[in-house]
Short mmCIF file of C-alpha atoms (C1' of nucleotides) in Angstrom, two decimals:
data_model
loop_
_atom_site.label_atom_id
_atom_site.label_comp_id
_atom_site.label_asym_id
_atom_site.label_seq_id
_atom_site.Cartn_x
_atom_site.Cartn_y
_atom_site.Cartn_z
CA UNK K 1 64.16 136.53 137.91
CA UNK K 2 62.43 138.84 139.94
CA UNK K 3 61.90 142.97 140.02
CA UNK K 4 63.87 145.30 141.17
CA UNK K 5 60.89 147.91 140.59
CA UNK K 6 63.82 150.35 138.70
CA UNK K 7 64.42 147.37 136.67
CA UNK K 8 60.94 146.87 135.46
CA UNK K 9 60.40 150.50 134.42
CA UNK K 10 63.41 150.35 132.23
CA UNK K 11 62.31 147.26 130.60
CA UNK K 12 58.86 148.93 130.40
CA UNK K 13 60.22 151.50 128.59
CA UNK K 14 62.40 149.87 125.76
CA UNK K 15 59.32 148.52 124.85
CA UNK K 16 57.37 151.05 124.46
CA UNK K 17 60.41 153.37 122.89
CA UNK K 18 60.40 149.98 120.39
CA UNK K 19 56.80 149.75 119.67
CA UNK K 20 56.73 154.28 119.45
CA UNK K 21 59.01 153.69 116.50
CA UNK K 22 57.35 150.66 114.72
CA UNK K 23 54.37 151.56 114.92
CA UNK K 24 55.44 155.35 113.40
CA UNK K 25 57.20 152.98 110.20
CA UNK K 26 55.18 150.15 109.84
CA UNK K 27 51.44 151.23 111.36
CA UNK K 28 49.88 149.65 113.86
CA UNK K 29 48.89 146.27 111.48
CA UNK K 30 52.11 146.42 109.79
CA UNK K 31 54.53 145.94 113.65
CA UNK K 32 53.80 142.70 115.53
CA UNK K 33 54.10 142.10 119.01
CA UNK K 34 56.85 139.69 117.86
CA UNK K 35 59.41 142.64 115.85
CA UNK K 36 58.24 144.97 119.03
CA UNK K 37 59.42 142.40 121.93
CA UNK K 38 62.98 141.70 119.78
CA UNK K 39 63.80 145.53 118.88
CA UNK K 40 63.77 145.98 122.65
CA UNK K 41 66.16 143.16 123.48
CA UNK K 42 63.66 140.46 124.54
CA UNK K 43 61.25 137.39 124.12
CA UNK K 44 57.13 137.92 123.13
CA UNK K 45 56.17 135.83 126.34
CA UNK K 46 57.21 138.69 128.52
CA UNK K 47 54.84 141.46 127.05
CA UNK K 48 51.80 140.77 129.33
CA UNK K 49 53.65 141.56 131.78
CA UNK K 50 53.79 145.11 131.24
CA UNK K 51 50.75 145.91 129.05
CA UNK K 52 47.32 143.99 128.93
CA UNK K 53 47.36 144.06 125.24
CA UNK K 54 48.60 145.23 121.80
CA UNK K 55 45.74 147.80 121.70
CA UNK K 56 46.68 148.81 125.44
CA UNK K 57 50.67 149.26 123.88
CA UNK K 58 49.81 151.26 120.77
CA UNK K 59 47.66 154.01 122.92
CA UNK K 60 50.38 154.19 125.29
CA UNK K 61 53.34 154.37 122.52
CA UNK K 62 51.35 157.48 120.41
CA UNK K 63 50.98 159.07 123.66
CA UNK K 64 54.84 158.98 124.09
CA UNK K 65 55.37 159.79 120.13
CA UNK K 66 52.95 162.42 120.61
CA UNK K 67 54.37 163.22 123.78
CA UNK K 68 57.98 163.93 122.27
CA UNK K 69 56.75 166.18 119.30
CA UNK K 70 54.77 168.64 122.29
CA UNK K 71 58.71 168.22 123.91
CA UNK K 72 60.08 169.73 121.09
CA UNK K 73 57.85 172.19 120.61
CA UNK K 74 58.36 173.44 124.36
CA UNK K 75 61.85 172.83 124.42
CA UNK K 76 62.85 175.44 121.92
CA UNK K 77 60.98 178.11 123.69
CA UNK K 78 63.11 176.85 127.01
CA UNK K 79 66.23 176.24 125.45
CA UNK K 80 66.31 180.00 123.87
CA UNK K 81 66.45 181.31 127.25
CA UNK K 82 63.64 184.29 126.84
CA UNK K 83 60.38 183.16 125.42
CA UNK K 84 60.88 182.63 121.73
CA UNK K 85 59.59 183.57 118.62
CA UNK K 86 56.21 184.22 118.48
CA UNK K 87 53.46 184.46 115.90
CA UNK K 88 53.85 185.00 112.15
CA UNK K 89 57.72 184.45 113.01
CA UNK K 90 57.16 181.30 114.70
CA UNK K 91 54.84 180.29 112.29
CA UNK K 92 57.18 179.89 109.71
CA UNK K 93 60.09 178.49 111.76
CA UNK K 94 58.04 175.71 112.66
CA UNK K 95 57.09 175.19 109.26
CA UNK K 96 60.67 175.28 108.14
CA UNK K 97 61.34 172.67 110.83
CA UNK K 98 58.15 170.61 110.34
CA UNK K 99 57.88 170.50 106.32
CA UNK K 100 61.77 168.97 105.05
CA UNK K 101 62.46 166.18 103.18
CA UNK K 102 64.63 165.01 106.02
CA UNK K 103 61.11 164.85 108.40
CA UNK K 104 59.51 162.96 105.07
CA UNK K 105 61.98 160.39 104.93
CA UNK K 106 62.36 160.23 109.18
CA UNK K 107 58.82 157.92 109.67
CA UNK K 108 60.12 156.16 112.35
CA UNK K 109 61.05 159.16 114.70
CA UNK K 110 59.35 162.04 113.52
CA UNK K 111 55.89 163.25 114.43
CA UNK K 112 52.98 160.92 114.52
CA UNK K 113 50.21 162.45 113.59
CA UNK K 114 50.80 162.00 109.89
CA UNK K 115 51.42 159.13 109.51
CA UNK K 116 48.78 157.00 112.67
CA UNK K 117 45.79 159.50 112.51
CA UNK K 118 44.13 157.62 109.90
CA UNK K 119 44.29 154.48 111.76
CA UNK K 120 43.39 156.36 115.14
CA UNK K 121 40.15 157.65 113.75
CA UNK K 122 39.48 153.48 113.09
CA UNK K 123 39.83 152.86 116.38
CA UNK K 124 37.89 152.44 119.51
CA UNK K 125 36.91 155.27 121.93
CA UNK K 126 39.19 155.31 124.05
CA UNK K 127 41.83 154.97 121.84
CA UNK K 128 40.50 157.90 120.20
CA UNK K 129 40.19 160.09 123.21
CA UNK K 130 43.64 159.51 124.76
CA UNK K 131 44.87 160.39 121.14
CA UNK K 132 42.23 163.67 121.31
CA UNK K 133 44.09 164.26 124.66
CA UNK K 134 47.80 164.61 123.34
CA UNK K 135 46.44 166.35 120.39
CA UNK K 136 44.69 169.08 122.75
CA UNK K 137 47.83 169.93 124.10
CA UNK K 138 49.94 170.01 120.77
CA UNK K 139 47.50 172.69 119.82
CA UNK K 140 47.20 174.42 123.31
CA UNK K 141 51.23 175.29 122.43
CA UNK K 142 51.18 176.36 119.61
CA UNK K 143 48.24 178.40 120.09
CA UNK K 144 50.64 179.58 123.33
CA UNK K 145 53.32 180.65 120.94
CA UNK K 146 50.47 182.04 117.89
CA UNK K 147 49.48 184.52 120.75
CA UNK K 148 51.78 184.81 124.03
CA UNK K 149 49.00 187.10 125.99
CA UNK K 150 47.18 184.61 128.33
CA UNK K 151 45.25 187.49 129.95
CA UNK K 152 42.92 188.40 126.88
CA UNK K 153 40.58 184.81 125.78
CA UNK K 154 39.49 186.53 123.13
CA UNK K 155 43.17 186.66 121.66
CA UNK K 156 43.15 182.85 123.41
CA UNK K 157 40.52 181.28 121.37
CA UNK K 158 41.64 183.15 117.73
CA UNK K 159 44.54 181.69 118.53
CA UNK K 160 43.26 178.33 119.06
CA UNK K 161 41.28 178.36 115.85
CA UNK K 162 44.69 179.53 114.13
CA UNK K 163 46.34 176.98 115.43
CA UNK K 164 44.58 174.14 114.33
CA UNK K 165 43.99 175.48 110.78
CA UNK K 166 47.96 175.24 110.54
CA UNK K 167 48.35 172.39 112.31
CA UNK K 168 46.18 171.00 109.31
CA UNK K 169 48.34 172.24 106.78
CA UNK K 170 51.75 170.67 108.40
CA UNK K 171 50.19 167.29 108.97
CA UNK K 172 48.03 167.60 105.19
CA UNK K 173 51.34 168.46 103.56
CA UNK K 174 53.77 165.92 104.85
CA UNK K 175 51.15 163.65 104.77
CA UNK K 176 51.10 163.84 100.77
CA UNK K 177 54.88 164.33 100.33
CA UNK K 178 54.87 161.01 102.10
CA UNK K 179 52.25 159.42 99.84
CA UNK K 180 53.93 160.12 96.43
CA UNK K 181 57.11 158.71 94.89
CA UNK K 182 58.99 161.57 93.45
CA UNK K 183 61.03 163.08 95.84
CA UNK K 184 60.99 166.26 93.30
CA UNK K 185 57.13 166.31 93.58
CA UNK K 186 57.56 165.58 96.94
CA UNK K 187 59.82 168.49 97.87
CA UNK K 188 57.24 170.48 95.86
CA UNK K 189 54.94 169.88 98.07
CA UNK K 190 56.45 170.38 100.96
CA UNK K 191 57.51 173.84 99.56
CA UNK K 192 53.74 174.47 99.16
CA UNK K 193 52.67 173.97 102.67
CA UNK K 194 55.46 175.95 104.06
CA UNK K 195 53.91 178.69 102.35
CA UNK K 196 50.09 178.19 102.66
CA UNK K 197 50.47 177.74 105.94
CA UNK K 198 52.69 180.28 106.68
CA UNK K 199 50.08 182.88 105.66
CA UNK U 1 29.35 128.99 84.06
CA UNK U 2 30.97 130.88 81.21
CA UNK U 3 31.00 134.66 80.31
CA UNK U 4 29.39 136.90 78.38
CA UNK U 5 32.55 139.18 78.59
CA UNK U 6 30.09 141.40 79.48
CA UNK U 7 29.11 139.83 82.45
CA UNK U 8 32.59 139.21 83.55
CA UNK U 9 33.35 143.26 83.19
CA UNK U 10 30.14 143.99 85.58
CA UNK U 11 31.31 141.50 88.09
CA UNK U 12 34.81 142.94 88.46
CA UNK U 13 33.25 145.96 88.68
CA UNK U 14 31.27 145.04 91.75
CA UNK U 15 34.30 143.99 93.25
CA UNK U 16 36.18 147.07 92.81
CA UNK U 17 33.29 149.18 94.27
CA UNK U 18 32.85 146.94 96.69
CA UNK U 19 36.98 146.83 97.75
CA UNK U 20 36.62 150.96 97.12
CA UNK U 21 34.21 151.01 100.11
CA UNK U 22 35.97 148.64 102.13
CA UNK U 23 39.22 149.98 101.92
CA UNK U 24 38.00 153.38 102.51
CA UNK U 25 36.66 152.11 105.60
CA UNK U 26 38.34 149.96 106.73
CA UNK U 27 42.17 150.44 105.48
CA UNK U 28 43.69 147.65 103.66
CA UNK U 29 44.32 145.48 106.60
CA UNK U 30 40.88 145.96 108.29
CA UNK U 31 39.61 145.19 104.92
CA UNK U 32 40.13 141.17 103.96
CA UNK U 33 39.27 139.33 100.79
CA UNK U 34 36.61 137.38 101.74
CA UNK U 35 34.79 140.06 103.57
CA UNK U 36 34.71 142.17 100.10
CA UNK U 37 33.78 139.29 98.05
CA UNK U 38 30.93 138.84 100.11
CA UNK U 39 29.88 142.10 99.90
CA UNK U 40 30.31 141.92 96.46
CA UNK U 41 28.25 139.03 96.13
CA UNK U 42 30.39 136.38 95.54
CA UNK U 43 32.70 133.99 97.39
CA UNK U 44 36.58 134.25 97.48
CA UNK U 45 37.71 131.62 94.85
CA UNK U 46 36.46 133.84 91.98
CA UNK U 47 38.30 136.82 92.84
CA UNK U 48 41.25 135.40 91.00
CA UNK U 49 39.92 135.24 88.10
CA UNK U 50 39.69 139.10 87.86
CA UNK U 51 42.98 140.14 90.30
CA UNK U 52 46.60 139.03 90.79
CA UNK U 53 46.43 139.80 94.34
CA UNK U 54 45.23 142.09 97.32
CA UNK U 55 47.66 144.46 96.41
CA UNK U 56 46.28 145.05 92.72
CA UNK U 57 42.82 145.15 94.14
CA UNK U 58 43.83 147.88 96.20
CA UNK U 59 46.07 149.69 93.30
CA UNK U 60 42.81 149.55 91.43
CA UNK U 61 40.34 150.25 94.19
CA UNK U 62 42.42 153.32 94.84
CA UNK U 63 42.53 154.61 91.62
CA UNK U 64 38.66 154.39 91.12
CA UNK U 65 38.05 156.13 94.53
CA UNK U 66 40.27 159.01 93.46
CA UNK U 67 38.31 158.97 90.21
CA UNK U 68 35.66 159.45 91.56
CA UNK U 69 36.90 162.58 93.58
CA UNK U 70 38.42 164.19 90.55
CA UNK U 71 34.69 163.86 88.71
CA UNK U 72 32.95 165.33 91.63
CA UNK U 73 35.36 168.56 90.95
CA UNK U 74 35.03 168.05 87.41
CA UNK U 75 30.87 167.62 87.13
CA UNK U 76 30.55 170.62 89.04
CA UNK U 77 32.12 173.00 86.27
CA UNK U 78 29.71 171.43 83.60
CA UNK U 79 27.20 171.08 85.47
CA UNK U 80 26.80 174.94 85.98
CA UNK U 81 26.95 174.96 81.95
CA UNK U 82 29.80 177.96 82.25
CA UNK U 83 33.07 177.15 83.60
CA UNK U 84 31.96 177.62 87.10
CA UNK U 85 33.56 179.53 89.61
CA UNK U 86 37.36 180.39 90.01
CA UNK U 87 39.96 181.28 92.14
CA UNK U 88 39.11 182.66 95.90
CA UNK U 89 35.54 182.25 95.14
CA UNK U 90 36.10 178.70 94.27
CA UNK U 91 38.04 177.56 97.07
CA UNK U 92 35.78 178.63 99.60
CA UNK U 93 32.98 176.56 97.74
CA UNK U 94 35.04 173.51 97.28
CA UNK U 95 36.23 173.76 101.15
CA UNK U 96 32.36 174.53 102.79
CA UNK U 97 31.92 171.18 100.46
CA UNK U 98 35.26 169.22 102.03
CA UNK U 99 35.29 170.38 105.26
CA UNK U 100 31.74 169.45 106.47
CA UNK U 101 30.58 166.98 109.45
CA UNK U 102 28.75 164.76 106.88
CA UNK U 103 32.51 163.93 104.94
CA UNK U 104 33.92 163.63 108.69
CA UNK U 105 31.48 160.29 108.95
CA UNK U 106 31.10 159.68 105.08
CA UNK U 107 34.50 157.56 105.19
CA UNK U 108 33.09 154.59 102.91
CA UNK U 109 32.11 157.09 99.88
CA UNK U 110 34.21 159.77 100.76
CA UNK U 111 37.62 161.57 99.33
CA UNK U 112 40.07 158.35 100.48
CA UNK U 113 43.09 160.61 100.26
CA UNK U 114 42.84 161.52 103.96
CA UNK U 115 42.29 157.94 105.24
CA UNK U 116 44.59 156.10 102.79
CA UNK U 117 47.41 158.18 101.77
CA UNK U 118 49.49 156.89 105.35
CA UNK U 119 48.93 153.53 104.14
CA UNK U 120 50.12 154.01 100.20
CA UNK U 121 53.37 155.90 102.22
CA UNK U 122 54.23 152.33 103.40
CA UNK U 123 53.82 150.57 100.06
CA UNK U 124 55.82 149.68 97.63
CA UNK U 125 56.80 151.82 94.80
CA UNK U 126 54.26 151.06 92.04
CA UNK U 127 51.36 151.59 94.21
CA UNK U 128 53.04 154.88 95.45
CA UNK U 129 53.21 155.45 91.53
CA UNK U 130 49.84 154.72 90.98
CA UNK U 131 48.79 156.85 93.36
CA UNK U 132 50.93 159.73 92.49
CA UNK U 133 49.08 159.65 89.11
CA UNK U 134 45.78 160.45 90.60
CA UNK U 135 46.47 162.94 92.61
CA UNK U 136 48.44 165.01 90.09
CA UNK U 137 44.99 164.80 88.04
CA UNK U 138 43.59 166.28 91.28
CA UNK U 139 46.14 168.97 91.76
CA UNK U 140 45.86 169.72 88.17
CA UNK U 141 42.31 170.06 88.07
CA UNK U 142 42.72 172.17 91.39
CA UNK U 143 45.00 174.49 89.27
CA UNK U 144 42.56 175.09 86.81
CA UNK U 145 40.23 176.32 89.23
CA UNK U 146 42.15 178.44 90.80
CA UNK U 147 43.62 180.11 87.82
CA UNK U 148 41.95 179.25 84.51
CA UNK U 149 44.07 181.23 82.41
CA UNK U 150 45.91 178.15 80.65
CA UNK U 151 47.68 180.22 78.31
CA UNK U 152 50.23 181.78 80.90
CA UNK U 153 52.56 179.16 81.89
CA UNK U 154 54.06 180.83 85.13
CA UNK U 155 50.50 181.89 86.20
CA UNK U 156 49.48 177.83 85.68
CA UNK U 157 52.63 176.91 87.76
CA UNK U 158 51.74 179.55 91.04
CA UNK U 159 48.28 177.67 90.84
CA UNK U 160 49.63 174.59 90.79
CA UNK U 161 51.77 175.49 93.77
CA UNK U 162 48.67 177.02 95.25
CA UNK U 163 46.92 174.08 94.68
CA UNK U 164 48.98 171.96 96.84
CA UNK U 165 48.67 173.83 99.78
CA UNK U 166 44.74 174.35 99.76
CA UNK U 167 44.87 170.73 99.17
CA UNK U 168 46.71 169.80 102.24
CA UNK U 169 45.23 171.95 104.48
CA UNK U 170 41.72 170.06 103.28
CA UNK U 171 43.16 166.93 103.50
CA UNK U 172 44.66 167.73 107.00
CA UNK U 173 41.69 168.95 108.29
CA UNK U 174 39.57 166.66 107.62
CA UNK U 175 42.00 163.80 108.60
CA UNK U 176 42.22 165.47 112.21
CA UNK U 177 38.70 165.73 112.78
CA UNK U 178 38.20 162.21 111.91
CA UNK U 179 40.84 161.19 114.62
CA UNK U 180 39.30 163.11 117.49
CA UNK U 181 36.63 161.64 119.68
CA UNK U 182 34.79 164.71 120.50
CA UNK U 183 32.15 165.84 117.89
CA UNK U 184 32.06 169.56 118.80
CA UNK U 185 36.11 169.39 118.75
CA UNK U 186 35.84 167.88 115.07
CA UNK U 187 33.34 170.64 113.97
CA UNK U 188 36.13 173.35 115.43
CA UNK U 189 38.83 171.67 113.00
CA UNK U 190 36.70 171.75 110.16
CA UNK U 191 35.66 175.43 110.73
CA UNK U 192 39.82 176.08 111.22
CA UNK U 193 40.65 174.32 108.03
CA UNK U 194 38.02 175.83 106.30
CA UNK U 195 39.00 179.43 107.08
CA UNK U 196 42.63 178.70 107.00
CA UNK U 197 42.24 176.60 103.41
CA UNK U 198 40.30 179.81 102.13
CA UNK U 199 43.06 182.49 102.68
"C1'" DT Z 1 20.09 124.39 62.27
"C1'" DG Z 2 21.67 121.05 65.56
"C1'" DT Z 3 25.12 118.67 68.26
"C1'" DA Z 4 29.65 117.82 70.62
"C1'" DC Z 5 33.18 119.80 72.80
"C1'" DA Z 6 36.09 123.44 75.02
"C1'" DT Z 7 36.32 127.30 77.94
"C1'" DC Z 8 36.47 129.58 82.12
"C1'" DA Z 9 33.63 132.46 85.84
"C1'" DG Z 10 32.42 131.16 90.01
"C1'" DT Z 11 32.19 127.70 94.20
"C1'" DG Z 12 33.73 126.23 98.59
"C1'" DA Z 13 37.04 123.56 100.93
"C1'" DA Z 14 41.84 123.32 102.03
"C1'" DC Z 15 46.61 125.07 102.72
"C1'" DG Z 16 50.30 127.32 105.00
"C1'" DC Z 17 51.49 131.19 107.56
"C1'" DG Z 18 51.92 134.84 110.92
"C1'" DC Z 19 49.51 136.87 114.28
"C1'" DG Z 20 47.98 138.05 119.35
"C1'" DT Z 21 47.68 135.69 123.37
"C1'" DT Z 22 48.39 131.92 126.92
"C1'" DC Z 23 51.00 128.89 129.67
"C1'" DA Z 24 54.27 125.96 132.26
"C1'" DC Z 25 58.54 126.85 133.57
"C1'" DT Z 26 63.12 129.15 135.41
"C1'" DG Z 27 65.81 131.48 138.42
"C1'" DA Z 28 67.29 135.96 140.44
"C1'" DT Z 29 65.94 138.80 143.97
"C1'" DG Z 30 62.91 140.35 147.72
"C1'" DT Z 31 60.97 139.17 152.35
"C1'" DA Z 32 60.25 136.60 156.77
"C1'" DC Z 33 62.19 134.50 160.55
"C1'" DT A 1 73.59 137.82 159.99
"C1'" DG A 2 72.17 133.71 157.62
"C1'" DT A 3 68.75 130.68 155.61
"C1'" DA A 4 64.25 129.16 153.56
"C1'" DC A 5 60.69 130.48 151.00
"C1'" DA A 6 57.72 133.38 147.92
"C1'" DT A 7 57.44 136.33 144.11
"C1'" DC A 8 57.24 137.44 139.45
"C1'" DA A 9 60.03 139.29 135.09
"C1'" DG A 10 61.29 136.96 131.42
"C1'" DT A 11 61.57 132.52 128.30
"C1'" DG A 12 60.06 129.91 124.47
"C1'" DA A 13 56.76 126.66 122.93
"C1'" DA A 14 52.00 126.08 121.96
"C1'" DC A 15 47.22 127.54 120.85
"C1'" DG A 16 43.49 129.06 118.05
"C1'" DC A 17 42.26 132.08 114.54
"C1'" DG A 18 41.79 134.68 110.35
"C1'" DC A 19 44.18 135.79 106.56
"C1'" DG A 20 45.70 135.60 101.34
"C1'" DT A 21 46.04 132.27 98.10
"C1'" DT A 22 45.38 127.69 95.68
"C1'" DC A 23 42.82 124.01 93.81
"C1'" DA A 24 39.61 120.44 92.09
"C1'" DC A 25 35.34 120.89 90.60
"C1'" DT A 26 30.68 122.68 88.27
"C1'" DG A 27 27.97 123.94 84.71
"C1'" DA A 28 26.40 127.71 81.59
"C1'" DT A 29 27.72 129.56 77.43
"C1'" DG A 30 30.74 130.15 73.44
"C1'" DT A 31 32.74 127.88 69.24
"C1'" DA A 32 33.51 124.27 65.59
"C1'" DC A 33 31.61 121.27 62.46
#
DNA sequence: TGTACATCAGTGAACGCGCGTTCACTGATGTAC
DNA sequence: TGTACATCAGTGAACGCGCGTTCACTGATGTAC
């Protein structure tokens, strides 16, 4: 077998969709290269030809996972035709969309951060920097949709600071409903950071 | 060698401290066996004799870690011989405590709920249930903080509510600014989630 | 009180297993003439 | 346009390693008489 260049992007890419979703259920430990190389239709002896290593592959899938939650996030301002909802509004649509049992139970395609920031902050620098990267721009939106006017930086930087305070919340919260066993405590708590950080 | 029983009880305490650290650290795959032993002084083949696996060690190592957060809370209060402080006052005070550059790097001895709770997500059920225990003692103890009146049940039960919120957003916070490579960018978070915790 | 025996905490080597990575190989497709 | 050769994506077995766990052993201390 040999490319066609198209060919090899494709393949490229059901591997890392694979690994973006493993890694989200099982953590980076808990997915081998193995499970990863299968889910996306083929053998382990083909990886290294498409990432130098297993370190090289997680980086790359949490900036896709990351990459899709920022998607979302954009693509309901696009989709809505005008420019949205916008601060305390916003605030708590996102929340309503961010903090549901269905997110709780949806590991393998829901938002990352949750769920692989623990094992980010064990890892090396660069691993840690391309994660700070994607995480920059998750908060550079919603500061964008806190506080629409660009012109004043002022308004900008509250913004920023708001942003990452609720950010906090979301991830804090579904991080916990996660952690416990009773889906009725669970839901509870979930209920609870739709409201803190809604304020 | 046989015990003193007495003995015996100081040695699995080593190990449990020892695993606490480790874990914290390290996460429970980063975190092997041998390597705890060691630092607890002894060599694997004893750690049988005081755990039926990894995964009990961990149940247990968890449980004493959160311990140990919920007596930091509760020490405090006596400490000051009154009951302390309450409510807003309170939570500003416990978050300045939290949310500080020293806990950001303090993983070993830290609160473990922000580097471990990902990990009990993906375990099975009795170790979410142990778990769960602790940190209802934590969101309990929270409660009580925040509203002291014990005699009014639905004042207790808007605490509690409260409780889980200010929690997450700690937990979130922290957890973000542990994740990011930039030191400056973790101090931001912590100042965010310590404003945003305290409203 | 003194002695013989039983217990079992702790040792350190060994076991089996799954992992990330490497490697010789295959064969479809691109390129050179 | 047709043919020979080179490339390299993908295969599947093999490698070395570290892991959790087991096991035969040891010897200090408890218990029985």
């Amino acid at each position: 077998m040999r490319y066609s260049p198209e060919q090899k992007k494709t393949t490229r890419r059901k591997i890392l969709d694979a690994a973006s979703r493993a890694f989200r259920e099982h953590g980076v430990d808990g997915a081998s290269v193995s499970e990863i190389m299968a889910e996306a239709g083929l053998t382990v002896g083909g990886f290294y030809r498409h990432f130098e290593s297993k370190e090289e592959l997680f980086r790359a899938a949490l900036e896709k996972a990351m990459g899709e939650t920022l998607a979302l996030m954009q693509d309901r301002r696009i989709r809505r035709g005008d420019r949205g909802t916008h601060g305390q509004e916003w605030k708590e649509r996102a929340a309503g969309l961010y903090l549901t049992p269905e997110h709780r139970q949806m590991q393998e395609t829901g938002c990352p951060i949750p769920g692989l920031s623990a094992e980010v902050g064990r890892r090396d620098e660069t691993t840690r920097q391309s994660f700070e990267r994607s995480l920059l721009e998750i908060a550079r939106e919603m500061a964008l949709r806190l506080e629409p006017d660009t012109s004043d930086a002022e308004k900008q930087a509250r913004a920023r600071h708001e942003a990452w305070g609720f950010l906090s919340t979301l991830v804090g919260s579904l991080l916990l409903s996660r952690a416990v066993d009773d889906d009725e405590l669970a839901e509870q708590i979930l209920a609870a950071g739709r409201e803190a950080s809604a304020r």
